[in-house]
Short mmCIF file of C-alpha atoms in Angstrom, two decimals:
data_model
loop_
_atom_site.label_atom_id
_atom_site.label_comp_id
_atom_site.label_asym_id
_atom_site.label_seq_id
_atom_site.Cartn_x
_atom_site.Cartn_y
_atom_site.Cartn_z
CA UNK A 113 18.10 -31.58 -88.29
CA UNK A 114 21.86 -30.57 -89.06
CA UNK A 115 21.89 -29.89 -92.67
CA UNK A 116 18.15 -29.80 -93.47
CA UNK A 117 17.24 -26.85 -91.55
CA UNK A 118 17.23 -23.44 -93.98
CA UNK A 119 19.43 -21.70 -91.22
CA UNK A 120 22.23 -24.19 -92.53
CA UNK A 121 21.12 -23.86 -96.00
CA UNK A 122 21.39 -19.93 -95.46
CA UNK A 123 24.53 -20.34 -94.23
CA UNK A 124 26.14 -22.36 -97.52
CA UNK A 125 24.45 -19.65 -99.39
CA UNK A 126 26.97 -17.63 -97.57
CA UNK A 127 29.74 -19.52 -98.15
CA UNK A 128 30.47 -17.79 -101.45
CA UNK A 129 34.00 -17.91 -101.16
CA UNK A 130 34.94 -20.91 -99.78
CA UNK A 131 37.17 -23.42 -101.05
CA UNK A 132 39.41 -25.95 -99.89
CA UNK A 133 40.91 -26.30 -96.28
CA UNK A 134 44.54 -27.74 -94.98
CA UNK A 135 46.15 -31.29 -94.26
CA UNK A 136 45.75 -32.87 -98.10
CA UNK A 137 49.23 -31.73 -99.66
CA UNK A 138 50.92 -33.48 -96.93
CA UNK A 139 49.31 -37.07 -97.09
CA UNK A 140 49.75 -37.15 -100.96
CA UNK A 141 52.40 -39.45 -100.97
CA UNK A 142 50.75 -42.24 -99.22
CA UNK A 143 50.54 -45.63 -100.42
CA UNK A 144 47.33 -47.35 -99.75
CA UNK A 145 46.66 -51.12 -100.48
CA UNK A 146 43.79 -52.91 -102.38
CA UNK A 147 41.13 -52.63 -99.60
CA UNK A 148 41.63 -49.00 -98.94
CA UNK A 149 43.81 -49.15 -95.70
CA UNK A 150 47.62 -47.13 -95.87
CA UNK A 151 50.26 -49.54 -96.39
CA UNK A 152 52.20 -46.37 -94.58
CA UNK A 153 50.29 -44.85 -91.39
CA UNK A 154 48.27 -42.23 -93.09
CA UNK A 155 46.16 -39.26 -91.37
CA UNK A 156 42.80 -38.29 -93.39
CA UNK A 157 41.88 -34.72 -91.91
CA UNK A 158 37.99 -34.45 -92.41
CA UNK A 159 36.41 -31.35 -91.90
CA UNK A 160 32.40 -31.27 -91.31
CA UNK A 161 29.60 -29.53 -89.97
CA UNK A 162 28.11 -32.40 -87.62
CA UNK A 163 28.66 -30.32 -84.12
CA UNK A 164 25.37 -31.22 -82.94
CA UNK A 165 23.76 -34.55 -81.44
CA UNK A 166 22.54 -36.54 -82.98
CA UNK A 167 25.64 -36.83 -85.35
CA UNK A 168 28.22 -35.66 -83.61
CA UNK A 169 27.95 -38.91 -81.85
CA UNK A 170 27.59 -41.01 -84.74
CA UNK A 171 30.49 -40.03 -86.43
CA UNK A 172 32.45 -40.34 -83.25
CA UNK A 173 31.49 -43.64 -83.27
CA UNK A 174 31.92 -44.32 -87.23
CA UNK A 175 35.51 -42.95 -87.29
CA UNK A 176 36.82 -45.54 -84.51
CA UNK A 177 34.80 -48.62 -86.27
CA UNK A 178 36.33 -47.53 -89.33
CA UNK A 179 40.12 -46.75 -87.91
CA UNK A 180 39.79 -50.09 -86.30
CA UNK A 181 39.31 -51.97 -89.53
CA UNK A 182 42.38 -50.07 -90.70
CA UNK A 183 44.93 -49.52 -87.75
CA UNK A 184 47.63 -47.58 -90.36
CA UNK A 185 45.27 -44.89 -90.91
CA UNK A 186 43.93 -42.25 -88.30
CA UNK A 187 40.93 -40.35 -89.34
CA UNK A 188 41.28 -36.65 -87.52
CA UNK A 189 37.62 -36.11 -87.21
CA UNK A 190 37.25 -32.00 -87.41
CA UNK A 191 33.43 -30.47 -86.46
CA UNK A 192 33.51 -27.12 -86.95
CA UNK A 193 30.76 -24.99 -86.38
CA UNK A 194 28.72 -23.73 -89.69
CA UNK A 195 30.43 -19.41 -89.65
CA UNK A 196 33.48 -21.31 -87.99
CA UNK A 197 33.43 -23.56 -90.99
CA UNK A 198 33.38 -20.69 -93.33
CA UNK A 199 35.62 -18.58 -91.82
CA UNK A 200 38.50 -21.19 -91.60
CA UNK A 201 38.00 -22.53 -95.34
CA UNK A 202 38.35 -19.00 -96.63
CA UNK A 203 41.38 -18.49 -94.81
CA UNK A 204 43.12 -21.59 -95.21
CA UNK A 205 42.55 -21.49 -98.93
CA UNK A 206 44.45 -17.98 -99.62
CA UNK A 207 47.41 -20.68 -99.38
CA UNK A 208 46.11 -22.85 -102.37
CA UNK A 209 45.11 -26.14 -99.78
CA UNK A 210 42.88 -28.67 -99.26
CA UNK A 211 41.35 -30.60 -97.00
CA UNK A 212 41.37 -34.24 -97.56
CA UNK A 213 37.73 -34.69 -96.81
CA UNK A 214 34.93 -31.43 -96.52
CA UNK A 215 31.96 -30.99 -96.25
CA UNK A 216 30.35 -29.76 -99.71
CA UNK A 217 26.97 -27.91 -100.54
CA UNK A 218 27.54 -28.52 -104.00
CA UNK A 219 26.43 -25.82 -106.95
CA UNK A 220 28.34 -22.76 -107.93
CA UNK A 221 30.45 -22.70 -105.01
CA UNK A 222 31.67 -26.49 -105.66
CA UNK A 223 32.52 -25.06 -109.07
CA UNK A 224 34.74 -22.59 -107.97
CA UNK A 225 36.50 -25.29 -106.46
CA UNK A 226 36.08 -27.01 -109.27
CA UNK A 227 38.05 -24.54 -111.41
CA UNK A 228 40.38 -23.69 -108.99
CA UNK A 229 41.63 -27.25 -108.96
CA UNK A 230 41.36 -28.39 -105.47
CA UNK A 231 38.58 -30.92 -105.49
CA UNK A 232 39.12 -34.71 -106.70
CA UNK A 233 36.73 -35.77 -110.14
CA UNK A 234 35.39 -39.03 -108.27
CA UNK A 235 33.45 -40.10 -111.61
CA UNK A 236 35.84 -43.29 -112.12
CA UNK A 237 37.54 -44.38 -108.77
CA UNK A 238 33.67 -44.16 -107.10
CA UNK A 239 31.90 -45.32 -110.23
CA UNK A 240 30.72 -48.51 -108.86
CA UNK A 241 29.04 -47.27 -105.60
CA UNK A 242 27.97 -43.66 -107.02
CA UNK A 243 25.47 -45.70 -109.06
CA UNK A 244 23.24 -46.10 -105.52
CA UNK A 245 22.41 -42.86 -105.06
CA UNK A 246 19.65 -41.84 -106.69
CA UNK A 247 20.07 -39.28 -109.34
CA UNK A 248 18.12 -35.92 -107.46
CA UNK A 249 20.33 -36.61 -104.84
CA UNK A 250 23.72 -36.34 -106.87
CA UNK A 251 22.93 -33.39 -109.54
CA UNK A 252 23.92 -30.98 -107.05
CA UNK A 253 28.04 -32.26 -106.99
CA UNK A 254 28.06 -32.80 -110.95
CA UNK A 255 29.35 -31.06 -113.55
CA UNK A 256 30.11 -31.77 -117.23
CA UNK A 257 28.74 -35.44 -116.64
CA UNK A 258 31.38 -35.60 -114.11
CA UNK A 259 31.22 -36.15 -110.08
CA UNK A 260 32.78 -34.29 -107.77
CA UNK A 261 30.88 -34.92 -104.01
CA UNK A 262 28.81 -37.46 -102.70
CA UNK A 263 25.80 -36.39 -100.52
CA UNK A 264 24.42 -37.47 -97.36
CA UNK A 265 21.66 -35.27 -97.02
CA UNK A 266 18.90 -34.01 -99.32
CA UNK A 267 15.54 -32.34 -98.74
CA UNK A 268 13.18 -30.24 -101.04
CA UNK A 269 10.62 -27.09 -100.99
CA UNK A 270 7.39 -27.41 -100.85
CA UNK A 271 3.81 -26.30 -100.06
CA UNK A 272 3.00 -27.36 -96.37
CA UNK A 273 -0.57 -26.84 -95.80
CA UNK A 274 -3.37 -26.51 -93.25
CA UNK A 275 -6.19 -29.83 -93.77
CA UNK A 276 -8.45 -27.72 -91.52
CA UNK A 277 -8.15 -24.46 -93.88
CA UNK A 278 -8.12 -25.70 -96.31
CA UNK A 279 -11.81 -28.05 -96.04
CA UNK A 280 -13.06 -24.70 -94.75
CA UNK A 281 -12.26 -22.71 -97.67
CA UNK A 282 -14.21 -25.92 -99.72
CA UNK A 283 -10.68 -27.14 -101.37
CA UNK A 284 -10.97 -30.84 -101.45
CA UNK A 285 -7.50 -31.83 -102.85
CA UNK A 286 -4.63 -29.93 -103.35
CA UNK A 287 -3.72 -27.80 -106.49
CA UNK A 288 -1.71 -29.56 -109.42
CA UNK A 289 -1.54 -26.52 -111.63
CA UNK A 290 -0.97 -23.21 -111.47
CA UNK A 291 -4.85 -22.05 -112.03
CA UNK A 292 -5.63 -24.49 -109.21
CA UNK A 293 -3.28 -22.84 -107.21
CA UNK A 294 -4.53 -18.98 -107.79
CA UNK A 295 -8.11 -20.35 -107.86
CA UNK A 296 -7.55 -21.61 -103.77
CA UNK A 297 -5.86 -18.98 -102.87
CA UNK A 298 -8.79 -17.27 -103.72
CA UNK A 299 -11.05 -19.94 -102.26
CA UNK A 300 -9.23 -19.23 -98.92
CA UNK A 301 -9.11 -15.43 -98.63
CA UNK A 302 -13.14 -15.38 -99.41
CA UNK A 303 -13.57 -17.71 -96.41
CA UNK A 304 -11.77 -15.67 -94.31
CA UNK A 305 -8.46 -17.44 -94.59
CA UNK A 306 -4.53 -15.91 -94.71
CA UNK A 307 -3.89 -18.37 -98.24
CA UNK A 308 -0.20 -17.68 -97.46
CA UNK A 309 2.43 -16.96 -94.32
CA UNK A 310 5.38 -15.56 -96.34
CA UNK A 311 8.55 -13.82 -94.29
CA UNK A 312 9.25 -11.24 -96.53
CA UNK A 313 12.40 -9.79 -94.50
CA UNK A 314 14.32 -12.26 -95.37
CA UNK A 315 14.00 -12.94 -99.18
CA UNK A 316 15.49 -16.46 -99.80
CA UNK A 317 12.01 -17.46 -98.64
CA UNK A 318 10.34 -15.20 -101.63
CA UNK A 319 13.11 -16.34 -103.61
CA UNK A 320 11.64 -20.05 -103.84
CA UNK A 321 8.89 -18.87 -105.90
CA UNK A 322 10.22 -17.44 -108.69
CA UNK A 323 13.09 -20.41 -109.00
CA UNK A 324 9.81 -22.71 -108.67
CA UNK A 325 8.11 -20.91 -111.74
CA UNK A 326 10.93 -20.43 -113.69
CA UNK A 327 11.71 -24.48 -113.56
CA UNK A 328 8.12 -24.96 -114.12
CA UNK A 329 8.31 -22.51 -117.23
CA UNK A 330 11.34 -22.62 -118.45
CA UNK A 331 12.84 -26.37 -117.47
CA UNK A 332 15.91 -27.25 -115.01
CA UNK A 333 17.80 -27.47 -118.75
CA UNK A 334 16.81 -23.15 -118.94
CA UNK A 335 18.41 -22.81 -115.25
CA UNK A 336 21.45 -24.84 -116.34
CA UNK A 337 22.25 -22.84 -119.50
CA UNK A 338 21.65 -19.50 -118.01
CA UNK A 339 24.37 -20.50 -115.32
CA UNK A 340 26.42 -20.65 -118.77
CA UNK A 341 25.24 -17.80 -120.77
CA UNK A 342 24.27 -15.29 -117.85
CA UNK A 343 21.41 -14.38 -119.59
CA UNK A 344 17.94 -14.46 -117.26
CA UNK A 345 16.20 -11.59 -119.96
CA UNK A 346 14.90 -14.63 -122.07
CA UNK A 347 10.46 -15.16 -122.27
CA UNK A 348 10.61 -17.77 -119.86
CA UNK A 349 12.61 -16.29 -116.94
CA UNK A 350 10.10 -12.92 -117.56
CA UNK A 351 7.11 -15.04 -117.68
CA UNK A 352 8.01 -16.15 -113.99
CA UNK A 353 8.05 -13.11 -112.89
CA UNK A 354 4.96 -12.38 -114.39
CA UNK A 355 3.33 -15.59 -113.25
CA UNK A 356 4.49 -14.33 -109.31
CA UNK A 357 3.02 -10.80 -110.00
CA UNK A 358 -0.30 -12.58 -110.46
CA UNK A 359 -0.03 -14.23 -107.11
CA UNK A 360 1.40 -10.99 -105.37
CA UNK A 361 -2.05 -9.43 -107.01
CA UNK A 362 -4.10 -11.03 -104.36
CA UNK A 363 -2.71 -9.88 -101.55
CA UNK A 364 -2.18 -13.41 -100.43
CA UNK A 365 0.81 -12.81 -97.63
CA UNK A 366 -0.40 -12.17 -94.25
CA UNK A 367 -0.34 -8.34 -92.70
CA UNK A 368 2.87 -7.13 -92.16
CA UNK A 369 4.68 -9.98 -94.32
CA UNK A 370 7.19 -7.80 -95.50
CA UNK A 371 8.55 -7.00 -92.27
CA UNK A 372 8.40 -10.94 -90.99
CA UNK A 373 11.19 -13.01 -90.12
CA UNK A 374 11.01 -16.69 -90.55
CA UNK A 375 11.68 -18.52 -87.20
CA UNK A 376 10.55 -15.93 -85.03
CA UNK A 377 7.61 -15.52 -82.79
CA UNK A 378 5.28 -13.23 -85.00
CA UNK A 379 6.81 -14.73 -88.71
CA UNK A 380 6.02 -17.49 -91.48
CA UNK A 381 6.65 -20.42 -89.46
CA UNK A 382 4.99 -19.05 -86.44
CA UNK A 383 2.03 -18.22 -88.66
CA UNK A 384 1.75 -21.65 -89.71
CA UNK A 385 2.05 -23.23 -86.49
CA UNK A 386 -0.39 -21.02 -85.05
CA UNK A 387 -3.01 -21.97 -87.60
CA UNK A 388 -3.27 -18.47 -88.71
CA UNK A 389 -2.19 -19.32 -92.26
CA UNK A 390 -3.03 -22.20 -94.86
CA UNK A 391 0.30 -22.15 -96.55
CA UNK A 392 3.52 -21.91 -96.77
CA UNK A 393 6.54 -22.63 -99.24
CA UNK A 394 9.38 -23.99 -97.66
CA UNK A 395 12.18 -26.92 -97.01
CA UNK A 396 11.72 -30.58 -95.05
CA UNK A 397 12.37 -28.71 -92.17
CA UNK A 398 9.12 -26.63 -92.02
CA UNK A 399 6.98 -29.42 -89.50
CA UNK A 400 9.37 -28.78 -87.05
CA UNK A 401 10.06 -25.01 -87.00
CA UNK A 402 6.28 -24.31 -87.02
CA UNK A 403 6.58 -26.61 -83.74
CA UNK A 404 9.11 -25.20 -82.13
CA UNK A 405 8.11 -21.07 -82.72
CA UNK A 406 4.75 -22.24 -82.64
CA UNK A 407 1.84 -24.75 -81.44
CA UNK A 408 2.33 -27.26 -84.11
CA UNK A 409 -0.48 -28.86 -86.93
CA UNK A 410 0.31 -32.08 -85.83
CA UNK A 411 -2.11 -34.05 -88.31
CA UNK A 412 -4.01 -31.03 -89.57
CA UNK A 413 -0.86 -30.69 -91.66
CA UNK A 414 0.05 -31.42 -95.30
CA UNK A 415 2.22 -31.30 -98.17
CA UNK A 416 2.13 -31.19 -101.68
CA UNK A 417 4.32 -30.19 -104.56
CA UNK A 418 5.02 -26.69 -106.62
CA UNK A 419 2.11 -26.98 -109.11
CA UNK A 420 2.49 -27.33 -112.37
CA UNK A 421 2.21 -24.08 -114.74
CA UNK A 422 -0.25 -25.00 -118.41
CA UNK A 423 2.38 -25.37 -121.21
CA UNK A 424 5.38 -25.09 -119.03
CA UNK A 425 8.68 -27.02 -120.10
CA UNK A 426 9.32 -28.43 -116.98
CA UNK A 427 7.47 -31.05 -114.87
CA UNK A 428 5.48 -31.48 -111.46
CA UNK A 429 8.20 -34.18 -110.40
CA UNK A 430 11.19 -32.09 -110.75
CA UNK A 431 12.36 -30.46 -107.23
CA UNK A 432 14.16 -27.58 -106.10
CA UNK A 433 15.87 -27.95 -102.83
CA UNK A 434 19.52 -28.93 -101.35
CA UNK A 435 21.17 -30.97 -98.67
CA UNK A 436 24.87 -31.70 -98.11
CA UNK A 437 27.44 -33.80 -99.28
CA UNK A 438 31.16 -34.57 -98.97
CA UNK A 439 34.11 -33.39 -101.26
CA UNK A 440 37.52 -34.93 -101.79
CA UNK A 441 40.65 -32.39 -101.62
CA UNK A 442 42.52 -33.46 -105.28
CA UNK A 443 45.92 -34.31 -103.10
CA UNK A 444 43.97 -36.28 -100.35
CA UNK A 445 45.77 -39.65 -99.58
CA UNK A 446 43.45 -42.77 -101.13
CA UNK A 447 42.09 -43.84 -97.68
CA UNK A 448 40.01 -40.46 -97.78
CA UNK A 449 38.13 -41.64 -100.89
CA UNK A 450 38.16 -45.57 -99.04
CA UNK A 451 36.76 -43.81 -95.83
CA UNK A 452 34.14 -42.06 -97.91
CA UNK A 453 33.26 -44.50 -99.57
CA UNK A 454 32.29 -46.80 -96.08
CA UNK A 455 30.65 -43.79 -94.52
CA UNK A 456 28.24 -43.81 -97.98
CA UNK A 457 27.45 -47.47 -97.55
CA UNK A 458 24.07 -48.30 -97.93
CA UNK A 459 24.44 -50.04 -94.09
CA UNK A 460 26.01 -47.14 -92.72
CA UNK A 461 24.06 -44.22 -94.53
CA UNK A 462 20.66 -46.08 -93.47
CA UNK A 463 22.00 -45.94 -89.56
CA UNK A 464 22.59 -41.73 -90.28
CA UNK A 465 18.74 -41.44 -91.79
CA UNK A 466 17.30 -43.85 -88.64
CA UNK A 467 18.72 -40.67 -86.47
CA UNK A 468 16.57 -38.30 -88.13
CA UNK A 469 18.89 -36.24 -89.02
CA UNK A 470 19.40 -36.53 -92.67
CA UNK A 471 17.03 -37.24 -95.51
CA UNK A 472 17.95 -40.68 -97.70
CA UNK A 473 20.09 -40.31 -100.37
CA UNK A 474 20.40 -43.95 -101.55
CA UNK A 475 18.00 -45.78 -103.87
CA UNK A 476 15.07 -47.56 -101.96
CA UNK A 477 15.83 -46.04 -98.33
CA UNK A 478 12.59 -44.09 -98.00
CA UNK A 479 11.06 -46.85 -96.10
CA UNK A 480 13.59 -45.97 -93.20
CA UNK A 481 12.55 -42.51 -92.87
CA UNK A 482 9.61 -42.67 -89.96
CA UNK A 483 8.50 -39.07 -89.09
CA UNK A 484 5.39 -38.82 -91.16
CA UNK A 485 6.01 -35.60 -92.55
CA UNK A 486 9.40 -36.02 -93.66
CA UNK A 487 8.37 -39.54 -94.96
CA UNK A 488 6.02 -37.67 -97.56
CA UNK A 489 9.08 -35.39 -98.35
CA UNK A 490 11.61 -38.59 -98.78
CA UNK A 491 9.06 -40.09 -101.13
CA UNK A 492 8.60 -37.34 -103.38
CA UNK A 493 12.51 -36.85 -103.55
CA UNK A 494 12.96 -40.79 -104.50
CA UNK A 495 10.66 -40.28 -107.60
CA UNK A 496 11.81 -36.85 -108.54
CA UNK A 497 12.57 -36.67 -112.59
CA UNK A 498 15.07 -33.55 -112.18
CA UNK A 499 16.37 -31.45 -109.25
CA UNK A 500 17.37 -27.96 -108.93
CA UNK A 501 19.76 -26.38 -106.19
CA UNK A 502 18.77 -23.26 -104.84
CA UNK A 503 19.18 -20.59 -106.82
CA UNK A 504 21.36 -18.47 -104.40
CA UNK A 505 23.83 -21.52 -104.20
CA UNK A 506 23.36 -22.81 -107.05
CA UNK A 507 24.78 -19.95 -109.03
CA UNK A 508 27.61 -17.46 -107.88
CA UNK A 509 27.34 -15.69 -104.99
CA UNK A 510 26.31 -12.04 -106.38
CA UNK A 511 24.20 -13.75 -109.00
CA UNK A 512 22.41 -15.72 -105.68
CA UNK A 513 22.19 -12.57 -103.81
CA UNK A 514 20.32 -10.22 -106.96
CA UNK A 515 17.93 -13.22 -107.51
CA UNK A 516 17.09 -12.52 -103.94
CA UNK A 517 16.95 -8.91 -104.17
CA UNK A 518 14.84 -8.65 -106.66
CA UNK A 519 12.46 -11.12 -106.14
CA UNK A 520 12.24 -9.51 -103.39
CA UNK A 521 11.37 -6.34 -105.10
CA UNK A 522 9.16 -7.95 -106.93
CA UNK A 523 6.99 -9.15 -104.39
CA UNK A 524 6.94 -5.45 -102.43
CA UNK A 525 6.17 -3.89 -105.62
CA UNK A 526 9.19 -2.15 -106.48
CA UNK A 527 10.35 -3.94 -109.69
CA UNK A 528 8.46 -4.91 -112.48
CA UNK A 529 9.47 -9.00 -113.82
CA UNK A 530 11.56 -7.56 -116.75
CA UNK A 531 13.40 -5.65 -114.07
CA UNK A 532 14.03 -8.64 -112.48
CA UNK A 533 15.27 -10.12 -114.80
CA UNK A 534 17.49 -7.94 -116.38
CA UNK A 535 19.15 -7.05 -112.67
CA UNK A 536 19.65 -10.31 -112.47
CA UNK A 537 21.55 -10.81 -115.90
CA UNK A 538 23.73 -7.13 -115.55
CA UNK A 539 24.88 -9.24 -112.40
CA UNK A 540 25.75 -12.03 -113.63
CA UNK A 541 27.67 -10.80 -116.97
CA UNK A 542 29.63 -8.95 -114.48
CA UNK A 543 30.57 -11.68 -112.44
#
C-alpha cells in the first residue's frame, strides 16, 4: 500500500525540510476557461510518490483521460521515488519555487510551506467539492479554518490483536478503557501470553502511545495549542507519561523489545504474525506486514481502538494516524487546481480505493473498501469525532524527533514522564 505503509509515513516524518518544487512560476500567466481547460496550452508539472503498481498505472491512465478532455493542457506526470522525493524538493526550494501540484503529508511541514508562502489557500476556489471529504480526513491540510491540501489517503493506529490469545487469557471482548486495558494485559501475561510485540529500536512505534494517552488525557484541542505555545510541561501531557509508565511496569513488551526492529524477521510485526504476541499498536498497514515477515493471523486477527482513559478530555472516537494528500504551488496555472479537483472526484477517488491502495477519504466510500481488515479500519475512520497527525509530523521536525526520543526513554527506563516532557518543551521553545 503506497502511502499507508509506516515506511512511507517514516519517510514524511523525514521530510522536515521540504517545501515546494519547480515548474509553477512559469505557468502563472495562463488563462484557463470556465470548465478548467487553458484557453492557452498550459503544462501542470505534478510531482508524486505513486512509483509503484498499483498506482503508477492508474495515474498513467488518469492523466491521458483527463488531458484528453482538455487537449490545451499537458499534465507532466512526475513519480519520484519517496528519499528521491525529498531530496529534490529540498533542493529545488533553496530557489523560492513551486511545484504546481505535490504531493503533501500535511502537519507542521505543510506549515512551513504555509508560512513560507508557496502553497495555494484552496478554502474558496475548492469550497464546493472540499465539503465531500469527510472531516478526519482533511484536519491534517488545515490551518486557521483554512485549507491548504486535499487527501487521497488516510489510515489510523490501532490495537491489532490475537482472537486466539486473547480467549486463552479469558478476555471476552476487547478493552474500552484504560483499566480494561492494564487489567488484560495482565490477564495475558498470567496465561502465559507476550500482552504486547513492541519494536523498541525504532521509537516512532513507542511514540504512538504516549500521543494516544495524551489525546485521550489531554484532548486533540491540548495537542493543537501546545503546537502554539510549545509548552508539553502542563498535568495532562505528564499524566501520559505517567499513564505509559504504568504499562511499561508490567513488563508487557516481549524479550529483547528494545533491540527489535519492526519489519524484520525477529521484530513487532514478525511477533505478531508468528502468534507469539497478542498485541500490537500500529497503522492500517499492520495485517499485511505481519504477513509478509511472518505467517499471517488470517481470521484469528482483530482490531480495536486506543481505549479510553477515566476522566480524560478526549474521546474513544478520535484517531491518531496520517495518509497523504495533494498541495497546490501558490503560482500554479488554474488547470492544476481543475485537474485536482477531477482526480478527487468521488468516481475517480472510488476507482484509487477499489485498487487497494489507499484508504477512502470521501463521505460514504467505506463500503468500497473489501479487505476485511482494512474495512474495520475504513469504518472506524468514517465515524471518527477528531483526528490527530502523528506527532513527529505533525509538529516540527526537532520537536517530532524529542517526542520520539524520549518516549523512547521512557519506555527503557531512562527518563522519568516530567523529563519527558520538559525535553520535549526545551525543544520546542528553541525551535
Amino acid at each position: 500500500m503506497s502511502l499507508s505503509r509506516r515506511s512511507v509515513v517514516v519517510v514524511a516524518a523525514a521530510a522536515a525540510l521540504l517545501a515546494g518544487g519547480c515548474g509553477g512560476q512559469s505557468n502563472s500567466g495562463s488563462t484557463a476557461t470556465g470548465t478548467g481547460g487553458a484557453a492557452e496550452k498550459v503544462t501542470v508539472e505534478w510531482w508524486n510518490i505513486s512509483t509503484t503498481e498499483p498506482l503508477k498505472s492508474f495515474w498513467v491512465k488518469k492523466v491521458k483521460e483527463y488531458q484528453d478532455a482538455h487537449p490545451n493542457v499537458t499534465i507532466k506526470n512526475v513519480p519520484i521515488e519517496n528519499e528521491a522525493f525529498k531530496a529534490k524538493l529540498t533542493t529545488v526550494t533553496q530557489s523560492g519555487k513551486t511545484p504546481d501540484l505535490f504531493t503533501t503529508w500535511g502537519g507542521g511541514v505543510l506549515k512551513q510551506q504555509i508560512d513560507a508562502g508557496l502553497v495555494k489557500d484552496l478554502s474558496s476556489e475548492a469550497a464546493t467539492w472540499i465539503a465531500d471529504f469527510t472531516p478526519a480526513a482533511l484536519q491534517a491540510y488545515q490551518f486557521d479554518q483554512k485549507t491548504y491540501g486535499i487527501p487521497h489517503d488516510i489510515g489510523m493506529v490501532g490495537f491489532w490483536y490475537n482472537k486466539e490469545l486473547f480467549e486463552k487469557a479469558g478476555i471476552t471482548t476487547p478493552p474500552a478503557t484504560w483499566t480494561e486495558f492494564l487489567d488484560a494485559v495482565k490477564k495475558l501475561k498470567a496465561a502465559g501470553v507476550t500482552p504486547i510485540a513492541l519494536a523498541g529500536k525504532e521509537k516512532w512505534p513507542g511514540h504512538y502511545y504516549w500521543a494516544y494517552l495524551a489525546m485521550r488525557i489531554a484532548g486533540l484541542d491540548a495537542l493543537k495549542q501546545a503546537a502554539v505555545d510549545d509548552d508539553f510541561t502542563k498535568p495532562d501531557f505528564i499524566a501520559a507519561g505517567q499513564k505509559l509508565k504504568e504499562l511499561v511496569d508490567l513488563q508487557p513488551f516481549q524479550k529483547g523489545f528494545l533491540g527489535a526492529g519492526y519489519g524484520t524477521s525477529d521484530g513487532q510485526a514478525a511477533a505478531m504474525g508468528n502468534g507469539k504476541a497478542a498485541m500490537e499498536l500500529m497503522g492500517q498497514w499492520a495485517p499485511s506486514v505481519q504477513s509478509d515477515v511472518g505467517k499471517g493471523l488470517g481470521d484469528k486477527l482483530g482490531f480495536f481502538p486506543f481505549p479510553a482513559v477515566e476522566g480524560g478530555k478526549g474521546s474513544i472516537s478520535d484517531a491518531f494516524g496520517g495518509g497523504g494528500g495533494y498541495s497546490v504551488g501558490v503560482n500554479a496555472p488554474p488547470a492544476a487546481l481543475d485537474f485536482l479537483k477531477f482526480i478527487s472526484s468521488k468516481e475517480i477517488h472510488k476507482q484509487e480505493v477499489e485498487t487497494g491502495a489507499v484508504l477512502p477519504v470521501l463521505k460514504g466510500e467505506e463500503g468500497v473498501v473489501k479487505d476485511p481488515n482494512l474495512s474495520v479500519v475504513a469504518k472506524q475512520l468514517a465515524s471518527a469525532t477528531g483526528f490527530q497527525l502523528y506527532l513527529d509530523q505533525a509538529y516540527p521536525p526537532a520537536v517530532g524527533q524529542e517526542v520520539n526520543d524520549s518516549v523512547a526513554a521512557l519506555i527503557a527506563g531512562s527518563k522519568t514522564p516530567e523529563q519527558v516532557s520538559q525535553a520535549i518543551t526545551e525543544t520546542a521553545k528553541s525551535e
